[in-house]
Each structure stands twice: as structure tokens, then as C-alpha cells.
mmCIF file of C-alpha atoms and ligand atoms in Angstrom:
data_model
loop_
_atom_site.group_PDB
_atom_site.id
_atom_site.type_symbol
_atom_site.label_atom_id
_atom_site.label_comp_id
_atom_site.label_asym_id
_atom_site.label_seq_id
_atom_site.Cartn_x
_atom_site.Cartn_y
_atom_site.Cartn_z
ATOM 1 C CA MET A 467 -3.257 -11.314 -11.704
ATOM 2 C CA ARG A 468 -0.786 -9.521 -9.896
ATOM 3 C CA PHE A 469 1.106 -12.272 -7.915
ATOM 4 C CA GLY A 470 3.076 -11.006 -3.949
ATOM 5 C CA GLY A 471 3.138 -11.488 -0.449
ATOM 6 C CA HIS A 472 3.130 -11.188 3.033
ATOM 7 C CA VAL A 473 6.122 -9.127 4.139
ATOM 8 C CA SER A 474 7.556 -7.427 7.046
ATOM 9 C CA ILE A 475 8.066 -3.890 8.289
ATOM 10 C CA ALA A 476 10.765 -4.867 11.123
ATOM 11 C CA GLY A 477 13.373 -1.736 10.362
ATOM 12 C CA GLY A 478 10.852 0.635 9.189
ATOM 13 C CA LEU A 479 7.834 1.179 6.732
ATOM 14 C CA GLU A 480 9.489 1.734 3.468
ATOM 15 C CA ARG A 481 11.445 -1.988 4.208
ATOM 16 C CA ALA A 482 8.490 -3.211 3.240
ATOM 17 C CA ILE A 483 8.734 -2.118 -0.744
ATOM 18 C CA GLU A 484 12.038 -3.600 -0.579
ATOM 19 C CA ARG A 485 11.859 -6.767 0.390
ATOM 20 C CA ALA A 486 8.922 -6.853 -2.088
ATOM 21 C CA GLN A 487 11.002 -5.770 -4.771
ATOM 22 C CA GLU A 488 13.764 -8.628 -3.502
ATOM 23 C CA ILE A 489 10.913 -11.487 -3.814
ATOM 24 C CA THR A 490 9.729 -10.055 -6.841
ATOM 25 C CA ALA A 491 6.528 -9.180 -5.641
ATOM 26 C CA ASP A 492 3.632 -7.019 -7.196
ATOM 27 C CA CYS A 493 1.791 -6.575 -4.555
ATOM 28 C CA ILE A 494 2.221 -6.848 -0.757
ATOM 29 C CA GLN A 495 0.749 -7.454 2.245
ATOM 30 C CA ILE A 496 1.909 -6.045 5.767
ATOM 31 C CA PHE A 497 1.099 -5.777 9.664
ATOM 32 C CA VAL A 498 1.507 -2.341 10.433
ATOM 33 C CA ALA A 499 1.278 -3.449 14.207
ATOM 34 C CA ALA A 500 2.372 -6.339 15.949
ATOM 35 C CA PRO A 501 -0.230 -9.298 14.702
ATOM 36 C CA GLN A 502 -0.091 -10.883 18.525
ATOM 37 C CA ARG A 503 -0.513 -7.732 20.910
ATOM 38 C CA TRP A 504 -3.509 -4.912 20.885
ATOM 39 C CA LEU A 505 -0.713 -1.607 21.260
ATOM 40 C CA PRO A 506 -1.857 -0.033 18.386
ATOM 41 C CA ALA A 507 0.726 1.101 15.150
ATOM 42 C CA ASN A 508 3.602 3.652 15.818
ATOM 43 C CA HIS A 509 4.537 5.242 12.982
ATOM 44 C CA SER A 510 6.154 8.277 12.062
ATOM 45 C CA GLU A 511 4.706 11.206 9.471
ATOM 46 C CA GLU A 512 8.309 10.889 7.938
ATOM 47 C CA ALA A 513 8.052 7.146 8.118
ATOM 48 C CA VAL A 514 4.850 7.490 6.199
ATOM 49 C CA ALA A 515 6.004 9.472 3.637
ATOM 50 C CA ARG A 516 8.819 7.404 2.740
ATOM 51 C CA PHE A 517 6.578 4.580 2.663
ATOM 52 C CA LEU A 518 4.560 6.146 -0.090
ATOM 53 C CA GLU A 519 7.293 7.279 -1.292
ATOM 54 C CA ALA A 520 9.442 4.119 -1.785
ATOM 55 C CA ARG A 521 5.924 2.422 -3.111
ATOM 56 C CA ASP A 522 5.274 5.276 -5.432
ATOM 57 C CA ALA A 523 8.675 4.795 -7.420
ATOM 58 C CA SER A 524 8.503 0.963 -6.980
ATOM 59 C CA GLY A 525 5.145 -0.156 -8.760
ATOM 60 C CA VAL A 526 4.509 -1.944 -5.771
ATOM 61 C CA THR A 527 0.132 -1.819 -5.737
ATOM 62 C CA PRO A 528 -2.141 -2.438 -3.799
ATOM 63 C CA VAL A 529 -0.940 -3.072 -0.639
ATOM 64 C CA LEU A 530 -3.573 -4.826 1.836
ATOM 65 C CA LEU A 531 -2.989 -4.491 5.621
ATOM 66 C CA HIS A 532 -3.566 -7.516 7.090
ATOM 67 C CA GLY A 533 -5.220 -6.850 10.627
ATOM 68 C CA PRO A 534 -4.312 -8.366 14.386
ATOM 69 C CA TYR A 535 -4.756 -12.218 15.177
ATOM 70 C CA LEU A 536 -6.063 -11.671 18.732
ATOM 71 C CA ILE A 537 -9.246 -9.826 16.903
ATOM 72 C CA ASN A 538 -12.974 -11.783 17.904
ATOM 73 C CA LEU A 539 -16.403 -9.432 16.951
ATOM 74 C CA GLY A 540 -18.052 -13.110 17.762
ATOM 75 C CA SER A 541 -17.076 -13.314 21.522
ATOM 76 C CA THR A 542 -19.469 -12.537 24.464
ATOM 77 C CA ASP A 543 -16.363 -11.190 26.720
ATOM 78 C CA GLU A 544 -17.038 -7.739 26.185
ATOM 79 C CA LEU A 545 -13.365 -6.401 27.143
ATOM 80 C CA LEU A 546 -12.215 -8.622 24.238
ATOM 81 C CA ARG A 547 -14.828 -6.977 21.539
ATOM 82 C CA GLN A 548 -14.540 -3.686 22.710
ATOM 83 C CA ARG A 549 -10.503 -4.576 21.916
ATOM 84 C CA SER A 550 -11.041 -5.571 18.733
ATOM 85 C CA ILE A 551 -13.413 -3.404 17.493
ATOM 86 C CA ASP A 552 -10.700 -0.401 18.884
ATOM 87 C CA ALA A 553 -7.750 -1.947 16.733
ATOM 88 C CA MET A 554 -9.803 -2.338 13.802
ATOM 89 C CA VAL A 555 -10.554 1.429 14.109
ATOM 90 C CA SER A 556 -7.242 2.011 14.132
ATOM 91 C CA GLN A 557 -6.171 -0.296 11.478
ATOM 92 C CA LEU A 558 -8.712 1.249 8.944
ATOM 93 C CA GLU A 559 -7.378 4.884 9.893
ATOM 94 C CA TRP A 560 -3.846 3.571 8.981
ATOM 95 C CA ALA A 561 -5.055 1.813 5.412
ATOM 96 C CA ASP A 562 -6.219 5.075 4.487
ATOM 97 C CA ARG A 563 -2.888 6.705 5.475
ATOM 98 C CA LEU A 564 -0.894 4.292 3.543
ATOM 99 C CA GLY A 565 -3.274 4.237 0.756
ATOM 100 C CA ALA A 566 -3.995 0.443 1.191
ATOM 101 C CA MET A 567 -6.714 -1.029 -0.387
ATOM 102 C CA GLY A 568 -8.433 -1.944 2.777
ATOM 103 C CA VAL A 569 -7.758 -4.080 6.001
ATOM 104 C CA VAL A 570 -8.237 -8.137 5.614
ATOM 105 C CA PHE A 571 -9.082 -9.942 8.577
ATOM 106 C CA HIS A 572 -10.772 -12.448 10.697
ATOM 107 C CA VAL A 573 -13.887 -11.841 11.832
ATOM 108 C CA GLY A 574 -13.711 -14.613 14.937
ATOM 109 C CA SER A 575 -15.732 -17.019 16.082
ATOM 110 C CA THR A 576 -19.097 -17.796 17.656
ATOM 111 C CA ALA A 577 -18.011 -20.533 20.177
ATOM 112 C CA SER A 578 -18.529 -18.265 23.498
ATOM 113 C CA GLY A 579 -22.072 -17.913 23.039
ATOM 114 C CA GLY A 580 -23.447 -19.848 20.038
ATOM 115 C CA ARG A 581 -24.058 -18.928 16.255
ATOM 116 C CA ASP A 582 -26.686 -16.268 16.874
ATOM 117 C CA ALA A 583 -25.362 -14.531 19.803
ATOM 118 C CA GLY A 584 -21.892 -14.417 17.940
ATOM 119 C CA MET A 585 -23.202 -13.314 14.085
ATOM 120 C CA ASP A 586 -25.521 -10.527 16.160
ATOM 121 C CA LEU A 587 -22.164 -9.438 18.399
ATOM 122 C CA ALA A 588 -19.947 -9.194 14.796
ATOM 123 C CA ALA A 589 -22.467 -7.768 12.524
ATOM 124 C CA ASP A 590 -22.829 -4.893 15.665
ATOM 125 C CA GLY A 591 -18.628 -5.290 15.689
ATOM 126 C CA LEU A 592 -18.305 -4.078 11.964
ATOM 127 C CA ARG A 593 -21.319 -1.639 12.663
ATOM 128 C CA GLN A 594 -19.185 0.401 14.854
ATOM 129 C CA ILE A 595 -15.984 0.248 13.355
ATOM 130 C CA LEU A 596 -17.407 1.490 9.596
ATOM 131 C CA ASP A 597 -19.173 4.275 11.804
ATOM 132 C CA ARG A 598 -15.798 5.153 14.326
ATOM 133 C CA ALA A 599 -13.762 4.677 11.154
ATOM 134 C CA ARG A 600 -15.087 7.593 8.804
ATOM 135 C CA GLY A 601 -12.380 7.476 5.873
ATOM 136 C CA GLN A 602 -12.784 5.093 2.767
ATOM 137 C CA ALA A 603 -10.465 2.208 3.413
ATOM 138 C CA PRO A 604 -12.735 -0.890 3.323
ATOM 139 C CA LEU A 605 -13.119 -3.952 5.427
ATOM 140 C CA LEU A 606 -11.986 -7.615 4.166
ATOM 141 C CA LEU A 607 -13.483 -10.433 5.762
ATOM 142 C CA GLU A 608 -11.499 -13.790 5.243
ATOM 143 C CA THR A 609 -12.707 -16.981 4.685
ATOM 144 C CA THR A 610 -11.509 -19.276 6.633
ATOM 145 C CA ALA A 611 -11.461 -23.147 7.343
ATOM 146 C CA GLY A 612 -14.012 -23.437 9.206
ATOM 147 C CA GLY A 613 -12.247 -24.695 13.062
ATOM 148 C CA GLY A 614 -13.322 -24.022 16.001
ATOM 149 C CA ASN A 615 -16.506 -22.061 15.435
ATOM 150 C CA SER A 616 -15.152 -19.668 13.305
ATOM 151 C CA ILE A 617 -16.795 -17.142 11.479
ATOM 152 C CA GLY A 618 -16.389 -17.312 7.618
ATOM 153 C CA GLY A 619 -15.810 -21.133 7.513
ATOM 154 C CA HIS A 620 -19.055 -20.980 5.163
ATOM 155 C CA PHE A 621 -19.897 -18.507 2.860
ATOM 156 C CA GLU A 622 -22.935 -17.824 4.303
ATOM 157 C CA ASP A 623 -21.529 -16.545 7.109
ATOM 158 C CA LEU A 624 -19.857 -13.641 5.397
ATOM 159 C CA GLY A 625 -22.792 -12.667 3.093
ATOM 160 C CA GLU A 626 -25.168 -12.912 6.357
ATOM 161 C CA LEU A 627 -23.107 -9.960 7.380
ATOM 162 C CA ILE A 628 -22.665 -7.988 4.435
ATOM 163 C CA ASP A 629 -26.529 -8.322 4.366
ATOM 164 C CA ARG A 630 -27.064 -7.568 7.894
ATOM 165 C CA LEU A 631 -24.843 -4.191 7.674
ATOM 166 C CA ASP A 632 -26.844 -3.315 4.057
ATOM 167 C CA ARG A 633 -24.541 -4.440 1.868
ATOM 168 C CA THR A 634 -22.342 -0.998 2.344
ATOM 169 C CA PRO A 635 -19.494 -1.424 -0.390
ATOM 170 C CA ARG A 636 -17.369 -1.059 2.492
ATOM 171 C CA LEU A 637 -17.457 -4.717 3.449
ATOM 172 C CA GLN A 638 -15.795 -6.974 0.975
ATOM 173 C CA VAL A 639 -14.235 -10.367 0.808
ATOM 174 C CA CYS A 640 -10.714 -12.113 1.179
ATOM 175 C CA LEU A 641 -10.519 -15.391 -0.352
ATOM 176 C CA ASP A 642 -7.464 -17.759 1.154
ATOM 177 C CA THR A 643 -7.168 -20.587 -1.087
ATOM 178 C CA CYS A 644 -6.543 -22.783 1.652
ATOM 179 C CA HIS A 645 -8.730 -22.307 3.705
ATOM 180 C CA ILE A 646 -11.298 -22.729 0.928
ATOM 181 C CA PHE A 647 -10.081 -25.905 0.122
ATOM 182 C CA ALA A 648 -10.043 -26.685 4.176
ATOM 183 C CA ALA A 649 -13.741 -26.124 4.649
ATOM 184 C CA GLY A 650 -14.910 -28.181 1.796
ATOM 185 C CA TYR A 651 -15.205 -25.945 -1.262
ATOM 186 C CA PRO A 652 -13.852 -27.134 -4.219
ATOM 187 C CA CYS A 653 -10.904 -25.264 -6.118
ATOM 188 C CA ARG A 654 -9.100 -27.425 -8.093
ATOM 189 C CA THR A 655 -10.504 -27.509 -11.307
ATOM 190 C CA ILE A 656 -12.027 -25.160 -13.841
ATOM 191 C CA THR A 657 -15.322 -27.036 -12.937
ATOM 192 C CA ASP A 658 -14.573 -26.796 -9.876
ATOM 193 C CA LEU A 659 -13.956 -23.348 -9.208
ATOM 194 C CA ASP A 660 -16.945 -22.544 -11.557
ATOM 195 C CA GLN A 661 -18.844 -24.404 -8.435
ATOM 196 C CA THR A 662 -17.118 -23.269 -5.510
ATOM 197 C CA LEU A 663 -17.835 -19.183 -6.807
ATOM 198 C CA ALA A 664 -20.703 -19.665 -8.245
ATOM 199 C CA ASP A 665 -21.498 -20.688 -4.815
ATOM 200 C CA PHE A 666 -19.665 -17.635 -3.744
ATOM 201 C CA ASP A 667 -21.890 -15.015 -6.198
ATOM 202 C CA ARG A 668 -25.416 -16.407 -5.282
ATOM 203 C CA VAL A 669 -24.303 -15.912 -1.094
ATOM 204 C CA ILE A 670 -22.047 -12.918 -0.807
ATOM 205 C CA GLY A 671 -21.736 -11.615 -4.522
ATOM 206 C CA MET A 672 -18.584 -11.810 -6.886
ATOM 207 C CA ASP A 673 -18.975 -8.169 -6.612
ATOM 208 C CA ARG A 674 -17.516 -8.293 -3.195
ATOM 209 C CA LEU A 675 -14.555 -10.445 -4.088
ATOM 210 C CA THR A 676 -11.516 -7.835 -4.336
ATOM 211 C CA ALA A 677 -8.140 -9.813 -3.059
ATOM 212 C CA LEU A 678 -6.857 -13.608 -2.619
ATOM 213 C CA HIS A 679 -4.561 -15.133 -0.505
ATOM 214 C CA LEU A 680 -2.582 -17.770 -2.199
ATOM 215 C CA ASN A 681 -1.723 -20.565 -0.143
ATOM 216 C CA ASP A 682 -1.909 -24.736 -0.778
ATOM 217 C CA SER A 683 -2.921 -26.299 1.883
ATOM 218 C CA ARG A 684 -0.812 -28.897 4.374
ATOM 219 C CA ASP A 685 -4.073 -31.165 5.022
ATOM 220 C CA PRO A 686 -6.483 -32.434 2.719
ATOM 221 C CA PHE A 687 -9.317 -31.465 2.245
ATOM 222 C CA GLY A 688 -12.208 -30.478 4.356
ATOM 223 C CA SER A 689 -9.908 -30.946 6.542
ATOM 224 C CA HIS A 690 -11.027 -27.546 8.788
ATOM 225 C CA ARG A 691 -7.821 -27.513 9.367
ATOM 226 C CA ASP A 692 -5.379 -24.092 8.590
ATOM 227 C CA ARG A 693 -1.936 -25.070 7.971
ATOM 228 C CA HIS A 694 -0.652 -22.902 4.838
ATOM 229 C CA ALA A 695 1.935 -25.314 2.331
ATOM 230 C CA ASN A 696 4.308 -23.408 -0.347
ATOM 231 C CA ILE A 697 2.749 -22.917 -3.868
ATOM 232 C CA GLY A 698 2.760 -26.676 -5.001
ATOM 233 C CA GLU A 699 3.843 -28.858 -2.122
ATOM 234 C CA GLY A 700 0.139 -29.217 -0.480
ATOM 235 C CA ALA A 701 -2.833 -30.701 -1.652
ATOM 236 C CA ILE A 702 -4.154 -28.182 -4.077
ATOM 237 C CA GLY A 703 -0.756 -28.452 -5.644
ATOM 238 C CA LEU A 704 0.738 -26.918 -9.213
ATOM 239 C CA ASP A 705 -2.768 -28.132 -11.036
ATOM 240 C CA GLY A 706 -4.954 -27.117 -8.672
ATOM 241 C CA PHE A 707 -2.821 -23.316 -9.153
ATOM 242 C CA ARG A 708 -3.149 -23.695 -12.556
ATOM 243 C CA SER A 709 -6.912 -23.380 -12.371
ATOM 244 C CA ILE A 710 -7.048 -20.671 -9.920
ATOM 245 C CA VAL A 711 -4.489 -18.405 -11.291
ATOM 246 C CA ASN A 712 -6.291 -18.629 -14.864
ATOM 247 C CA HIS A 713 -9.930 -18.680 -13.839
ATOM 248 C CA ARG A 714 -11.384 -15.694 -15.585
ATOM 249 C CA GLN A 715 -12.984 -15.054 -12.128
ATOM 250 C CA LEU A 716 -10.143 -14.473 -10.605
ATOM 251 C CA CYS A 717 -7.382 -13.041 -12.764
ATOM 252 C CA ARG A 718 -8.193 -9.617 -12.020
ATOM 253 C CA LEU A 719 -7.736 -10.252 -7.994
ATOM 254 C CA PRO A 720 -4.221 -9.702 -6.701
ATOM 255 C CA GLY A 721 -3.176 -12.431 -5.308
ATOM 256 C CA PHE A 722 -0.749 -12.971 -1.764
ATOM 257 C CA LEU A 723 1.077 -15.149 -0.514
ATOM 258 C CA GLU A 724 1.446 -16.054 3.099
ATOM 259 C CA VAL A 725 3.321 -19.444 2.425
ATOM 260 C CA PRO A 726 6.195 -20.895 4.768
ATOM 261 C CA GLY A 727 9.166 -19.914 2.172
ATOM 262 C CA PHE A 728 11.319 -22.679 1.181
ATOM 263 C CA ASP A 729 14.312 -21.131 3.318
ATOM 264 C CA GLY A 730 11.575 -20.793 5.980
ATOM 265 C CA ASN A 731 11.627 -17.041 5.808
ATOM 266 C CA GLY A 732 7.902 -16.486 4.563
ATOM 267 C CA PRO A 733 7.132 -15.574 0.661
ATOM 268 C CA ASP A 734 10.079 -15.565 -1.642
ATOM 269 C CA ALA A 735 10.745 -15.667 -5.017
ATOM 270 C CA GLU A 736 10.723 -19.252 -5.261
ATOM 271 C CA ASN A 737 6.666 -19.488 -4.946
ATOM 272 C CA LEU A 738 6.233 -16.657 -7.035
ATOM 273 C CA ARG A 739 7.988 -17.808 -9.913
ATOM 274 C CA ARG A 740 5.896 -21.026 -9.669
ATOM 275 C CA LEU A 741 2.596 -19.154 -9.820
ATOM 276 C CA ARG A 742 4.030 -17.252 -12.835
ATOM 277 C CA ALA A 743 4.583 -19.495 -14.675
ATOM 278 C CA LEU A 744 1.342 -21.449 -14.615
ATOM 279 C CA VAL A 745 -0.068 -18.420 -16.162
ATOM 280 C CA GLU A 746 -1.826 -19.171 -19.821
HETATM 281 ZN ZN1 ZN B 983 -5.124 -15.619 4.535
HETATM 282 ZN ZN1 ZN B 984 -4.534 -19.682 7.293
#
């Protein structure tokens, strides 16, 4: 497994590559725009060129973009949904520009109009995004902990959206270990993972799984709470991650940390060291 994590682009896009090297990340996830605002990303041609040069020189690959947290494709608030669509079109265009493997994001919630209406709106939103962003980059739908009627707490949610978009190859899935654990999918032993991934395959298709978020969970199994812990400090624990990083269907994927960090500065060398030490 290639091990990396979410890193900041503060100071310029290419600083993300320097930060990756500081923490020994093989691969990185970045926000290209402020995650809590609607402002689109704004980086010069020169900044993009410096980023690509630094990436190629470092061997840090793949790069994954994470969409803004404000996105909600399932909302009945039409302004919010349209802003979400516009923002994701821009994100996909940036993914192509930066040679990223895609854009991972949380689809949204069906809380405002109920599940059927919310899933209709989300499917329509995905269709609009992919129609307008004419490049190659895929969207990675993220599994969620399932709180607040979020889309992605059941594998069925994501499978249904992919089916409704005629199984376009531009829809893939990012599995977050903290989220599936909190959502109630067992994942701490090889046998548990075999069963959970068989569910995933039946409902979504294992060919769709292209990235992992490797986060321990502060909350217990099935809690539906989304609070990340450092590797080995949560309820999944080191034994759980030993199963995850060595599972034959997962070890080919890039794994990105989104953990608080031992110094509170996000993914760090110690979390990466712990994961690598588990590889058999
Ligand atoms: Zn995640
Ligand atoms: Zn999370």
C-alpha cells in the first residue's frame, strides 16, 4: 500500500510536496480551495507548473483532491445545491490541471426532503457535474459514518447513485476506515473485512474502490459519529489496521491519513511509521 495523508497547500501548491516529504508521505490529498468557503481555487499557471515539477521530482503520487465541506447535492435548498454543483465542476477541472487521480467528497445529506427526494437530487447533481466538467478526472464518493441522514452511511446509497448514472467510470469510491467502522461495517479482522468487502462488491463493485482514508475512530463501532483518531489510539486499533493494510483487496490502493496528528498538526511521520510497521 502507498501511505500518505492530507497536507496543507499554505504558502503555495508546491509546499504540499515539501510537506509530503517532511512526513515521508508516498501520496497526498489536498484542498485546492478553502474547504469552508465557496471561493473557487485560484492558482497561477506558474504555481501549477512549480507544483507539477516538484511532484515529478519527488515521486509523490497519486495526488487526490478533497472537495469543500459545504457541498450538499441532496439538499432541497436549490441555491445550496447549485453552488455545490458549480464548486464540484471547478474541483474536477483543477484535478485535471494538477494531474490528480480525482476529487473525493461527501455527497451530502437527505435530511431536508427525505431519502427518495434527496437521492433524486443527488443523482441529478452528479449528472450535471459530470456533463459540465468535460475532462477525465473522476469523482470519488466517500463512505460516511451515516449520521444526520448523510448519503454514504450505507454502501447501498453509493451503489444506487452509480447505477443511476449508468455506471459511468467517472464515479469511483473512497472508503474511510473510521466512517465505515462508525457506520457499523466490521473491519478489524481479515474475516470481518472479507465480509464487509463482499457487501461492498455486491452493492457497489470492488472495481469502483480506488482510494482509502486511513483513520482510527474515537467513537465505538456503530456509533455513527465521525471523529478521527491517530492510528492505534482509537477503537479500530493497531490490530485492526494490521488487517486493513495487509488485506489482499486493499493493499493495492493508496491510503491517505486524515488524523489529528501526535502534535495536533494533522497527518505526521509517526502515524505513517505505525502503518508501515504493520505491513507483513
Ligand atoms: Zn475521509
Ligand atoms: Zn471523517
